[in-house]
Amino acid sequence: MSDHQPVLLHETLAALAVKPGGRYVDATYGRGGHARAILERLDERGRLLVMDRDPQAIAAARCNHADDARVTIVKDAFANLTAVVEAADWCGRVDGLLLDIGVSSPQLEQPERGFSFQSDGPLDMRMDPDSGQSAADWLAHADVVEIGNVLRRFGEERSYKRISRAIVAARDHQAITTTAQLADIVSKVITVRESHRHPATRVFQALRIFINDELSQLETALKQSGKLLAPGGRLCVISFHSLEDRIVKRFMRRHSLVDPIWRGLPDIPESALPLFERPHTAVRAGAEEIEHNPRSRSAVLRVAERRA
Ligand SMILES: C[S@@+](CC[C@H](N)C(=O)[O-])C[C@H]1O[C@@H](n2cnc3c(N)ncnc32)[C@H](O)[C@@H]1O
């Protein structure tokens, strides 16, 4: 199994503008690629709080930073960011917050996690296997309309009706408990093939996003970010598909504009001023990074700076 190669690493470090004595939060530790690079730029006064909802990521963090007093490790979902940052007494004092969302390579590559159609495993897909229901459990009970809605909304799958009907018909004969079973059901329905894309790609993406409540996790974390950051603090978000990127782009735009009712007026009260400065331009991986790490092809980094 390969380790996780951090994407847009140099660009993210430049965007975070790490101060040696600053306080940083990496809310998506994964295997710590970004976290390690942040730590290299911190001196003994600097602090890094890392989070992940995946117990394996947290075990890796504990192992990697056992002797580093600058690091605090918390297993939690980033929708609970405020509570975690409050517990550290860092509200309004965070110099940089990183969300590198989506799945890590180890999650994708371990068949037993059930994220991938490339190898057979239990149809689980939970980033935190200790909470919520697995994809198999949900597919066993959801009705055809619910399944179709998830495939359409989170996978932008055009054949959502045919696939959801096929899933419900198949489970009447045999429970769908493995990734190979699901990939097979979808492959039989999708007869027109796209080059370089498995026919079940969108279905797996949709189920993963739904099972892990990924879009509302992101929206909730973004809403909390403003009051956690120090003036001048940076919010850096790396996303991997357009559904996520749209949320990030809209959030940063909306919160870098003066409240519309005050726009154009001479004396704008503090409460109507935007949270962020105008967002930086989106950053994508260059050809060299894409060649070494094909996963970076779809990555987009967006950065916003808390108004001073
Ligand atoms: C793309 S990986 C991060 C990789 C990391 N930057 C590195 O360099 O190793 C995404 C990580 O975020 C975690 N994650 C995704 N959504 C999360 C959420 N809502 N709360 C906490 N962790 C989450 C996943 O479990 C995964 O480990």
Short mmCIF file of C-alpha atoms and ligand atoms in Angstrom, two decimals:
data_model
loop_
_atom_site.label_atom_id
_atom_site.label_comp_id
_atom_site.label_asym_id
_atom_site.label_seq_id
_atom_site.Cartn_x
_atom_site.Cartn_y
_atom_site.Cartn_z
CA MET A 1 0.00 0.00 0.00
CA SER A 2 1.33 3.46 -0.88
CA ASP A 3 1.44 6.23 1.69
CA HIS A 4 -0.50 9.41 1.03
CA GLN A 5 1.34 11.97 -1.11
CA PRO A 6 0.25 15.46 -0.06
CA VAL A 7 -1.15 17.50 -2.95
CA LEU A 8 -0.29 21.13 -3.70
CA LEU A 9 2.17 21.04 -0.80
CA HIS A 10 4.35 24.03 -1.76
CA GLU A 11 1.33 26.06 -2.77
CA THR A 12 -0.43 25.29 0.52
CA LEU A 13 2.62 26.22 2.60
CA ALA A 14 2.98 29.48 0.67
CA ALA A 15 -0.72 30.22 1.20
CA LEU A 16 -0.55 29.47 4.93
CA ALA A 17 2.52 31.76 5.22
CA VAL A 18 3.56 29.77 8.30
CA LYS A 19 4.93 31.93 11.12
CA PRO A 20 7.50 30.07 13.25
CA GLY A 21 5.69 30.86 16.52
CA GLY A 22 2.14 30.58 15.10
CA ARG A 23 -0.84 28.35 15.87
CA TYR A 24 -2.05 26.08 13.08
CA VAL A 25 -4.89 23.60 12.66
CA ASP A 26 -4.71 20.74 10.15
CA ALA A 27 -8.26 19.39 10.35
CA THR A 28 -7.60 16.54 7.88
CA TYR A 29 -4.39 14.86 9.08
CA GLY A 30 -4.57 11.81 6.75
CA ARG A 31 -0.99 10.59 6.89
CA GLY A 32 0.43 13.94 7.91
CA GLY A 33 2.10 15.11 4.70
CA HIS A 34 0.96 18.71 5.14
CA ALA A 35 1.24 18.53 8.94
CA ARG A 36 4.91 17.49 8.81
CA ALA A 37 5.76 20.32 6.41
CA ILE A 38 4.01 22.84 8.69
CA LEU A 39 5.92 21.49 11.70
CA GLU A 40 9.23 21.92 9.85
CA ARG A 41 8.46 25.63 9.63
CA LEU A 42 7.46 26.06 13.29
CA ASP A 43 9.99 26.75 16.04
CA GLU A 44 9.60 25.58 19.65
CA ARG A 45 6.95 28.25 20.33
CA GLY A 46 4.77 27.17 17.38
CA ARG A 47 1.79 24.85 17.86
CA LEU A 48 -0.10 22.48 15.57
CA LEU A 49 -3.48 20.95 16.33
CA VAL A 50 -4.31 18.02 14.07
CA MET A 51 -7.67 16.32 13.62
CA ASP A 52 -9.13 13.48 11.61
CA ARG A 53 -12.29 11.41 11.96
CA ASP A 54 -10.48 8.25 10.81
CA PRO A 55 -9.03 6.22 13.71
CA GLN A 56 -6.20 4.94 11.48
CA ALA A 57 -5.15 8.51 10.63
CA ILE A 58 -5.18 9.37 14.33
CA ALA A 59 -3.10 6.27 15.17
CA ALA A 60 -0.58 7.39 12.52
CA ALA A 61 -0.49 10.90 14.02
CA ARG A 62 0.10 9.50 17.53
CA CYS A 63 2.93 7.37 16.21
CA ASN A 64 4.50 10.16 14.10
CA HIS A 65 4.41 12.91 16.73
CA ALA A 66 4.61 11.03 20.04
CA ASP A 67 7.64 13.05 21.17
CA ASP A 68 6.61 16.43 19.81
CA ALA A 69 5.14 18.64 22.55
CA ARG A 70 4.05 21.19 19.92
CA VAL A 71 1.42 18.82 18.51
CA THR A 72 -2.10 18.21 19.85
CA ILE A 73 -4.01 15.30 18.27
CA VAL A 74 -7.81 15.04 18.32
CA LYS A 75 -10.02 12.37 16.77
CA ASP A 76 -13.11 14.23 15.64
CA ALA A 77 -15.01 15.36 12.57
CA PHE A 78 -14.21 18.87 11.40
CA ALA A 79 -17.86 19.90 11.75
CA ASN A 80 -16.90 20.02 15.46
CA LEU A 81 -14.01 22.39 14.83
CA THR A 82 -15.19 25.11 17.19
CA ALA A 83 -15.45 22.75 20.18
CA VAL A 84 -11.99 21.33 19.45
CA VAL A 85 -10.39 24.76 19.00
CA GLU A 86 -12.20 26.10 22.08
CA ALA A 87 -10.84 23.23 24.15
CA ALA A 88 -7.35 24.36 23.10
CA ASP A 89 -8.30 27.96 24.02
CA TRP A 90 -7.40 29.11 20.50
CA CYS A 91 -10.65 30.80 19.40
CA GLY A 92 -9.78 33.89 17.35
CA ARG A 93 -6.08 33.02 17.62
CA VAL A 94 -5.55 30.46 14.81
CA ASP A 95 -3.00 31.67 12.24
CA GLY A 96 -3.84 29.03 9.65
CA LEU A 97 -6.51 26.41 9.13
CA LEU A 98 -6.13 23.67 6.53
CA LEU A 99 -8.89 21.43 5.18
CA ASP A 100 -7.57 18.94 2.62
CA ILE A 101 -10.88 17.20 2.13
CA GLY A 102 -11.91 13.91 0.62
CA VAL A 103 -10.28 10.53 1.09
CA SER A 104 -6.65 9.59 1.64
CA SER A 105 -4.74 7.06 -0.46
CA PRO A 106 -4.61 4.54 2.43
CA GLN A 107 -8.40 4.75 2.76
CA LEU A 108 -8.85 4.13 -0.96
CA GLU A 109 -6.30 1.38 -1.16
CA GLN A 110 -7.39 -0.80 1.76
CA PRO A 111 -10.09 -3.13 0.41
CA GLU A 112 -11.49 -3.61 3.92
CA ARG A 113 -12.46 0.09 4.09
CA GLY A 114 -14.85 -0.44 1.17
CA PHE A 115 -14.17 2.84 -0.67
CA SER A 116 -12.99 1.41 -3.95
CA PHE A 117 -14.33 -0.64 -6.82
CA GLN A 118 -10.75 -1.58 -7.78
CA SER A 119 -10.58 -4.42 -5.25
CA ASP A 120 -13.25 -6.39 -3.47
CA GLY A 121 -14.07 -5.66 0.15
CA PRO A 122 -16.99 -5.05 2.50
CA LEU A 123 -19.15 -2.16 1.28
CA ASP A 124 -18.41 0.11 4.24
CA MET A 125 -17.13 3.56 3.11
CA ARG A 126 -17.17 5.15 6.55
CA MET A 127 -14.19 7.39 7.28
CA ASP A 128 -14.94 6.69 10.93
CA PRO A 129 -15.97 3.02 11.04
CA ASP A 130 -17.10 3.50 14.66
CA SER A 131 -19.92 5.86 13.81
CA GLY A 132 -22.91 6.03 11.47
CA GLN A 133 -24.10 3.35 9.09
CA SER A 134 -22.11 1.61 6.39
CA ALA A 135 -22.99 1.94 2.70
CA ALA A 136 -24.17 -1.69 2.73
CA ASP A 137 -26.54 -1.04 5.67
CA TRP A 138 -27.96 2.04 4.00
CA LEU A 139 -28.41 0.32 0.63
CA ALA A 140 -30.24 -2.55 2.33
CA HIS A 141 -33.03 -0.24 3.51
CA ALA A 142 -33.17 2.91 1.35
CA ASP A 143 -35.98 3.08 -1.19
CA VAL A 144 -35.45 3.50 -4.90
CA VAL A 145 -36.16 7.25 -4.85
CA GLU A 146 -33.72 7.88 -1.98
CA ILE A 147 -30.98 5.91 -3.74
CA GLY A 148 -31.65 7.73 -7.00
CA ASN A 149 -31.50 11.12 -5.28
CA VAL A 150 -28.13 10.33 -3.72
CA LEU A 151 -26.68 9.17 -7.05
CA ARG A 152 -27.99 12.24 -8.85
CA ARG A 153 -27.09 14.81 -6.23
CA PHE A 154 -23.70 13.60 -5.03
CA GLY A 155 -22.51 11.68 -8.09
CA GLU A 156 -24.12 13.79 -10.82
CA GLU A 157 -24.95 10.38 -12.31
CA ARG A 158 -27.26 10.75 -15.30
CA SER A 159 -28.38 7.11 -15.21
CA TYR A 160 -29.46 7.40 -11.58
CA LYS A 161 -32.95 6.02 -12.19
CA ARG A 162 -31.78 2.87 -13.97
CA ILE A 163 -28.99 2.24 -11.46
CA SER A 164 -31.21 2.71 -8.40
CA ARG A 165 -33.80 0.35 -9.86
CA ALA A 166 -31.09 -2.23 -10.59
CA ILE A 167 -29.76 -1.96 -7.02
CA VAL A 168 -33.21 -2.53 -5.51
CA ALA A 169 -33.92 -5.45 -7.88
CA ALA A 170 -30.54 -7.06 -7.08
CA ARG A 171 -30.92 -6.78 -3.30
CA ASP A 172 -34.25 -8.63 -3.48
CA HIS A 173 -32.25 -11.69 -4.54
CA GLN A 174 -29.14 -11.20 -2.44
CA ALA A 175 -27.99 -8.54 0.05
CA ILE A 176 -25.40 -6.17 -1.46
CA THR A 177 -22.53 -6.36 0.98
CA THR A 178 -19.36 -6.03 -1.10
CA THR A 179 -17.79 -3.42 -3.36
CA ALA A 180 -17.47 -5.97 -6.19
CA GLN A 181 -21.21 -6.75 -6.08
CA LEU A 182 -22.12 -3.09 -6.34
CA ALA A 183 -19.56 -2.40 -9.11
CA ASP A 184 -20.93 -5.38 -11.02
CA ILE A 185 -24.57 -4.23 -10.74
CA VAL A 186 -23.62 -0.77 -12.02
CA SER A 187 -21.43 -2.12 -14.85
CA LYS A 188 -24.34 -4.17 -16.15
CA VAL A 189 -26.55 -1.08 -16.31
CA ILE A 190 -24.02 1.35 -17.80
CA THR A 191 -23.33 -0.09 -21.20
CA VAL A 192 -21.83 3.04 -22.80
CA ARG A 193 -18.22 3.19 -21.57
CA GLU A 194 -16.22 6.37 -20.90
CA SER A 195 -12.50 6.04 -21.51
CA HIS A 196 -10.34 6.05 -18.33
CA ARG A 197 -13.38 5.92 -16.05
CA HIS A 198 -14.91 2.87 -14.43
CA PRO A 199 -18.71 2.91 -14.88
CA ALA A 200 -19.18 2.78 -11.09
CA THR A 201 -16.98 5.82 -10.38
CA ARG A 202 -19.86 8.25 -9.88
CA VAL A 203 -21.91 5.78 -7.86
CA PHE A 204 -19.04 5.15 -5.44
CA GLN A 205 -18.35 8.88 -5.15
CA ALA A 206 -22.02 9.58 -4.45
CA LEU A 207 -22.34 6.93 -1.76
CA ARG A 208 -19.11 7.99 -0.08
CA ILE A 209 -20.17 11.64 0.05
CA PHE A 210 -23.60 10.69 1.39
CA ILE A 211 -22.44 8.12 3.96
CA ASN A 212 -19.87 10.55 5.38
CA ASP A 213 -22.15 13.59 5.10
CA GLU A 214 -19.22 15.28 3.41
CA LEU A 215 -20.85 18.39 1.98
CA SER A 216 -22.58 19.43 5.18
CA GLN A 217 -19.40 18.68 7.14
CA LEU A 218 -17.62 21.11 4.82
CA GLU A 219 -20.32 23.79 5.03
CA THR A 220 -20.40 23.55 8.83
CA ALA A 221 -16.61 23.81 9.15
CA LEU A 222 -16.44 26.79 6.78
CA LYS A 223 -19.11 28.65 8.76
CA GLN A 224 -17.05 28.19 11.94
CA SER A 225 -13.72 29.17 10.41
CA GLY A 226 -14.09 32.97 10.57
CA LYS A 227 -14.36 33.27 14.32
CA LEU A 228 -11.55 30.77 14.92
CA LEU A 229 -8.96 32.60 12.81
CA ALA A 230 -6.79 35.43 14.13
CA PRO A 231 -6.80 38.69 12.13
CA GLY A 232 -4.67 37.96 9.06
CA GLY A 233 -5.11 34.18 9.64
CA ARG A 234 -5.43 32.03 6.52
CA LEU A 235 -8.12 29.54 5.61
CA CYS A 236 -6.83 27.02 3.03
CA VAL A 237 -9.16 24.45 1.51
CA ILE A 238 -8.15 21.77 -0.99
CA SER A 239 -11.06 20.06 -2.69
CA PHE A 240 -11.25 17.34 -5.30
CA HIS A 241 -14.50 17.76 -7.15
CA SER A 242 -16.77 20.50 -8.34
CA LEU A 243 -19.49 19.93 -5.72
CA GLU A 244 -17.03 20.72 -2.93
CA ASP A 245 -15.21 23.45 -4.81
CA ARG A 246 -18.46 25.26 -5.52
CA ILE A 247 -19.26 25.38 -1.80
CA VAL A 248 -15.80 26.72 -0.96
CA LYS A 249 -15.79 29.28 -3.77
CA ARG A 250 -19.24 30.63 -2.87
CA PHE A 251 -18.44 30.77 0.83
CA MET A 252 -15.21 32.70 0.32
CA ARG A 253 -16.81 35.09 -2.17
CA ARG A 254 -19.86 35.76 -0.01
CA HIS A 255 -17.78 36.46 3.07
CA SER A 256 -15.36 38.79 1.34
CA LEU A 257 -18.12 41.22 0.36
CA VAL A 258 -19.69 43.97 2.45
CA ASP A 259 -23.26 43.16 3.54
CA PRO A 260 -25.37 44.25 0.49
CA ILE A 261 -27.53 46.71 2.43
CA TRP A 262 -24.43 48.74 3.35
CA ARG A 263 -22.65 48.52 0.00
CA GLY A 264 -21.64 51.94 -1.36
CA LEU A 265 -22.42 53.77 1.92
CA PRO A 266 -19.69 55.86 3.55
CA ASP A 267 -19.82 54.61 7.17
CA ILE A 268 -20.10 50.86 7.33
CA PRO A 269 -20.47 49.38 10.83
CA GLU A 270 -17.95 46.74 11.90
CA SER A 271 -20.69 44.07 11.98
CA ALA A 272 -21.42 44.58 8.25
CA LEU A 273 -17.77 44.28 7.17
CA PRO A 274 -16.78 40.99 5.54
CA LEU A 275 -14.95 38.24 7.45
CA PHE A 276 -12.31 37.81 4.77
CA GLU A 277 -10.22 39.90 2.44
CA ARG A 278 -10.88 39.25 -1.26
CA PRO A 279 -10.10 35.52 -1.81
CA HIS A 280 -6.87 34.56 -3.55
CA THR A 281 -7.12 33.08 -7.04
CA ALA A 282 -7.74 29.31 -7.08
CA VAL A 283 -4.57 27.22 -7.43
CA ARG A 284 -4.31 23.93 -9.34
CA ALA A 285 -1.50 21.43 -9.67
CA GLY A 286 1.06 21.94 -12.42
CA ALA A 287 1.99 19.37 -15.08
CA GLU A 288 4.96 18.09 -13.08
CA GLU A 289 2.94 17.38 -9.94
CA ILE A 290 0.17 15.72 -11.97
CA GLU A 291 2.75 13.48 -13.61
CA HIS A 292 4.15 12.35 -10.23
CA ASN A 293 0.82 12.25 -8.42
CA PRO A 294 -2.17 11.79 -10.77
CA ARG A 295 -4.55 12.32 -7.81
CA SER A 296 -3.55 16.00 -7.84
CA ARG A 297 -5.17 16.46 -11.28
CA SER A 298 -8.54 17.39 -9.80
CA ALA A 299 -7.27 19.24 -6.72
CA VAL A 300 -8.17 22.92 -6.25
CA LEU A 301 -6.71 25.04 -3.46
CA ARG A 302 -8.69 28.09 -2.36
CA VAL A 303 -7.38 30.55 0.19
CA ALA A 304 -9.00 33.35 2.15
CA GLU A 305 -7.42 35.70 4.67
CA ARG A 306 -9.25 36.86 7.81
CA ARG A 307 -9.67 40.61 7.68
CA ALA A 308 -7.21 42.31 10.06
C1 LIG B 1 -7.01 13.95 1.49
S1 LIG B 1 -6.78 13.24 3.05
C2 LIG B 1 -5.68 14.37 3.86
C3 LIG B 1 -4.25 14.10 3.54
C4 LIG B 1 -3.27 14.89 4.36
N1 LIG B 1 -3.33 16.30 4.05
C5 LIG B 1 -1.87 14.37 4.11
O1 LIG B 1 -1.02 15.09 3.57
O2 LIG B 1 -1.60 13.22 4.47
C6 LIG B 1 -8.28 13.62 3.83
C7 LIG B 1 -8.38 13.19 5.28
O3 LIG B 1 -9.42 13.95 5.84
C8 LIG B 1 -10.18 13.13 6.67
N2 LIG B 1 -11.53 13.70 6.70
C9 LIG B 1 -12.38 13.84 5.67
N3 LIG B 1 -13.51 14.41 6.07
C10 LIG B 1 -13.36 14.67 7.39
C11 LIG B 1 -14.17 15.29 8.37
N4 LIG B 1 -15.39 15.74 8.09
N5 LIG B 1 -13.68 15.42 9.62
C12 LIG B 1 -12.44 14.98 9.92
N6 LIG B 1 -11.63 14.37 9.04
C13 LIG B 1 -12.08 14.23 7.79
C14 LIG B 1 -10.13 11.76 6.04
O4 LIG B 1 -10.37 10.77 7.02
C15 LIG B 1 -8.72 11.73 5.48
O5 LIG B 1 -7.84 11.14 6.39
#
